[in-house]
Coordinates of C-alpha atoms in Angstrom, one line a residue:
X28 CA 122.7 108.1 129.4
X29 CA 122.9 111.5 129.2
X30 CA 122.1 113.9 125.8
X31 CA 125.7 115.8 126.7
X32 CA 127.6 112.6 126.4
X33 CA 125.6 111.0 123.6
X34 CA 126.3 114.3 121.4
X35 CA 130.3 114.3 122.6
X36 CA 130.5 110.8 121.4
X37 CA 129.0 111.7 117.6
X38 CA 131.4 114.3 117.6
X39 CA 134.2 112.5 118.2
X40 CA 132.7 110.0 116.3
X41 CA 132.5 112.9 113.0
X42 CA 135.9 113.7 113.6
X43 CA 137.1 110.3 112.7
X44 CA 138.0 109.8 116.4
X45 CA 138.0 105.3 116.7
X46 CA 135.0 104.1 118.5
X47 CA 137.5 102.7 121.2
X48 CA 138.6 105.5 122.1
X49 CA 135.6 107.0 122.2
X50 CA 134.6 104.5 124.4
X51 CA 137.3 104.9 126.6
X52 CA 137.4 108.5 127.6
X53 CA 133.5 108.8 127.6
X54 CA 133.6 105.7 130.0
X55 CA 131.3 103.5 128.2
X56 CA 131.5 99.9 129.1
X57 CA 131.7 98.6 125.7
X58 CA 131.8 99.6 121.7
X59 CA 128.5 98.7 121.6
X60 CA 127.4 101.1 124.0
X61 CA 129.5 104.0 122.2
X62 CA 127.4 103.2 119.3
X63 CA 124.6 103.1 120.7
X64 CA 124.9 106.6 121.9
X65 CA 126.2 108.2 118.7
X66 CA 122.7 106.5 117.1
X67 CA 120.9 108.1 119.9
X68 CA 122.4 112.1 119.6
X69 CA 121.9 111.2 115.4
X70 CA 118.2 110.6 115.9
X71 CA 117.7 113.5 118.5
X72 CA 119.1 115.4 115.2
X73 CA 117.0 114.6 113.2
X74 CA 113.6 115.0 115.2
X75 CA 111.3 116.9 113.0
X76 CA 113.5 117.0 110.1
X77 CA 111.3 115.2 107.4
X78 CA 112.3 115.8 103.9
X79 CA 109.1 118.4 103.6
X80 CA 110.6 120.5 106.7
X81 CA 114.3 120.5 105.5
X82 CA 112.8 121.3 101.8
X83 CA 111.0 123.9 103.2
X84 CA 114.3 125.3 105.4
X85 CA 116.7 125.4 102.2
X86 CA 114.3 127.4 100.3
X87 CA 113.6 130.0 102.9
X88 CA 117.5 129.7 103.4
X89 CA 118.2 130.4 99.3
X90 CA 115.3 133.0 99.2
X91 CA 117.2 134.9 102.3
X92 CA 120.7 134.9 100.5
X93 CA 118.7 135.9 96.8
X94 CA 117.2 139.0 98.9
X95 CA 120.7 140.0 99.8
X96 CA 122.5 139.3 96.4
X97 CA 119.7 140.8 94.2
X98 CA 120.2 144.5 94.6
X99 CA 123.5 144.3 94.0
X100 CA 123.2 142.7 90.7
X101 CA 120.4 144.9 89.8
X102 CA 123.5 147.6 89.8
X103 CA 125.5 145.7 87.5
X104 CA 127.3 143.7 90.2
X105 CA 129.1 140.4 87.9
X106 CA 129.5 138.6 90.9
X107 CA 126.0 139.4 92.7
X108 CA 124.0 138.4 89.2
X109 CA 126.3 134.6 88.8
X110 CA 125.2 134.1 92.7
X111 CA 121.7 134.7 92.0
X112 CA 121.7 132.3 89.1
X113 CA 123.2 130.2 90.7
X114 CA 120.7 130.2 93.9
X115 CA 117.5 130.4 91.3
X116 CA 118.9 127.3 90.0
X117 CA 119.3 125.8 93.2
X118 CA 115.8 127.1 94.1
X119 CA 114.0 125.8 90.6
X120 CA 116.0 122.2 91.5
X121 CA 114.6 122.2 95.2
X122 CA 110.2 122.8 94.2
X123 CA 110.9 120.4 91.2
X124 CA 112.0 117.5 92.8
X125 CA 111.7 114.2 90.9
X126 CA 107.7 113.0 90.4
X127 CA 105.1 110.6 88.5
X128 CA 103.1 113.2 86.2
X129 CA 105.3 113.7 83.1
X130 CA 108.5 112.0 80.7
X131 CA 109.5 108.6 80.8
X132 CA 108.1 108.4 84.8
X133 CA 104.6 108.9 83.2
X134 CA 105.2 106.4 80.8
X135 CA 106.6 104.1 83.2
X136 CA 103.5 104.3 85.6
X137 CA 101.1 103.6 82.5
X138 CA 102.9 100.9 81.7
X139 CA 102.6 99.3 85.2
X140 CA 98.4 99.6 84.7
X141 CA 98.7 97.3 81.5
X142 CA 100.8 94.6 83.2
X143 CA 100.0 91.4 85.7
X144 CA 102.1 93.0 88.6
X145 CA 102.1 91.1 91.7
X146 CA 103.7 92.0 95.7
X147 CA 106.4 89.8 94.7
X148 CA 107.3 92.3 92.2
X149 CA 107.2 95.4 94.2
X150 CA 111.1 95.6 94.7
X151 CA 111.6 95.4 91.2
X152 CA 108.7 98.0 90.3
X153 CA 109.8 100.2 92.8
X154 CA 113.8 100.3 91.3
X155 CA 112.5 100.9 87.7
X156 CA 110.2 104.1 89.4
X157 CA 113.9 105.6 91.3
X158 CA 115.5 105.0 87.5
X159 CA 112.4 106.6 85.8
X160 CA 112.6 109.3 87.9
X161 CA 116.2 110.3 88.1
X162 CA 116.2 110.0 84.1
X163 CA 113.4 112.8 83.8
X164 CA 115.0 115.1 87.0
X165 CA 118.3 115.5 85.1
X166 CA 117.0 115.8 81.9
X167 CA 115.0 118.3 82.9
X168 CA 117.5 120.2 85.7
X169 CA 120.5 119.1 83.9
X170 CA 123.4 120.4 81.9
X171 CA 126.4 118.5 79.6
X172 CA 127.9 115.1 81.6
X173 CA 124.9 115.4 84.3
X174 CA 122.3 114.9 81.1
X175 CA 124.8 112.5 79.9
X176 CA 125.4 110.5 83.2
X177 CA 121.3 110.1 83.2
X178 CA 121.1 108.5 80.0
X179 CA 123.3 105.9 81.2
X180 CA 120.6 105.0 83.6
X181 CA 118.2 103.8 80.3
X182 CA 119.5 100.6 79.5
X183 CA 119.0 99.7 83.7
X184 CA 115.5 100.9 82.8
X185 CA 115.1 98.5 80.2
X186 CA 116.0 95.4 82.0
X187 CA 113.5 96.6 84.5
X188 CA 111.0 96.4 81.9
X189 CA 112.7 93.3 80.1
X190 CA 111.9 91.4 83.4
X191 CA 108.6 92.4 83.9
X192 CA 107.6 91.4 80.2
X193 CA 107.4 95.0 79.4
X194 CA 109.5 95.2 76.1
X195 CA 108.1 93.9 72.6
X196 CA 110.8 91.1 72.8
X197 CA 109.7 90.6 76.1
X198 CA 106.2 90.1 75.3
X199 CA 106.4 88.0 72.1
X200 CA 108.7 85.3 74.6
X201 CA 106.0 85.4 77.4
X202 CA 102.8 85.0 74.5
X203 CA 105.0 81.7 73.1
X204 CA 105.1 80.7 76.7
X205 CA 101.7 81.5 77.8
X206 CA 100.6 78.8 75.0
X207 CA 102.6 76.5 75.5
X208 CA 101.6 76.4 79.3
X209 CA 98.0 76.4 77.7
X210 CA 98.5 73.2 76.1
X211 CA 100.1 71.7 78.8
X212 CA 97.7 72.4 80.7
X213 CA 94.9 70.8 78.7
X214 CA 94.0 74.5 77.3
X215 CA 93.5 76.2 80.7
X216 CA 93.8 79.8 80.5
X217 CA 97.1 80.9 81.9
X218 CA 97.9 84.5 82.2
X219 CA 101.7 85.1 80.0
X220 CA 103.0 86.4 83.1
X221 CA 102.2 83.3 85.4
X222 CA 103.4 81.0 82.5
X223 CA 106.8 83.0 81.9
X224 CA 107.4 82.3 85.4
X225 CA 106.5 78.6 85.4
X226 CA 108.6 77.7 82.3
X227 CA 111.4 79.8 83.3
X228 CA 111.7 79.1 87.3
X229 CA 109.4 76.3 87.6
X230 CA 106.7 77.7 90.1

């Protein structure tokens, strides 16, 4: 299959354009086929376009427009100086992107250390991390409803933490189950974790 056809079909495909009839006047056999090629000329797009290298390409691309603005709002140019606050914004937003080493994300990760985490809890670890995160990015990037909107995220935070026995509630329920599994178990130690899950799912 050729690159040509594969690329005509994605944009047909971008301007809304039905995949039949895509299929029909690029002569492939089938639907299938059609999207098969518009998957193809997507991943040809993307070839060396981690999110490093595009990180890298939108910075070089704001530092290029700055270059042009900034003289003219050096002369007192309204427009010129919003553009370049605007762009160093954009710029600041872009080299601080959302990390592990400070806010509720640091907190998070310590909190992980001092807890029984298992590979069967990875998925729910890992959702708590993306909420952690986004919660510090706006607060620190962020202005009115965008600050706002993040705080929202806090109480999806807490049930992360709620469920992995995180929370003081939390913990006093899995230390009332963890003896109890100890005396039904003829006082064999039991982690709280392990017996949370044993009283509460049976396993």
């Amino acid at each position: 299959m050729s690159a040509s056809k594969d690329q005509r079909a994605l944009d047909m495909f971008m301007g809304a354009e039905p995949l039949q009839k895509i299929r029909d006047e690029l002569g492939f056999k089938t639907v299938t086929s059609a999207e098969a090629a518009i998957r193809r000329a997507l991943a040809e797009k993307r070839k060396g376009k981690d999110y490093d290298t595009e990180r890298q390409l939108e910075l070089e691309r704001i530092d290029a427009m700055f270059r042009i603005e900034y003289p003219l709002a050096k002369q007192g140019d309204s427009a010129a100086m919003s553009t370049c606050l605007s762009l160093s914004e954009k710029r600041m937003r872009l080299l601080d992107k959302p990390g592990d080493h400070e806010g509720i994300t640091a907190s998070y990760e310590a909190t992980l250390k001092a807890l029984a985490i298992t590979d069967a809890d990875s998925a729910l670890v890992a959702t708590g991390r993306a909420v952690a995160r986004q919660i510090d990015y706006a607060l620190r990037h962020g202005q009115g409803q965008e600050v706002t909107k993040a705080l929202y995220l806090v109480p999806h935070l807490m049930n992360v933490l709620r469920e992995l026995g995180a929370t003081p509630a939390a913990r006093k329920q899995l230390k009332e189950y963890a003896g109890t599994a100890a005396a039904e178990s003829d006082g064999e130690p039991v982690d709280e974790l392990t017996a949370f899950r044993r009283r509460k799912f049976g396993i």
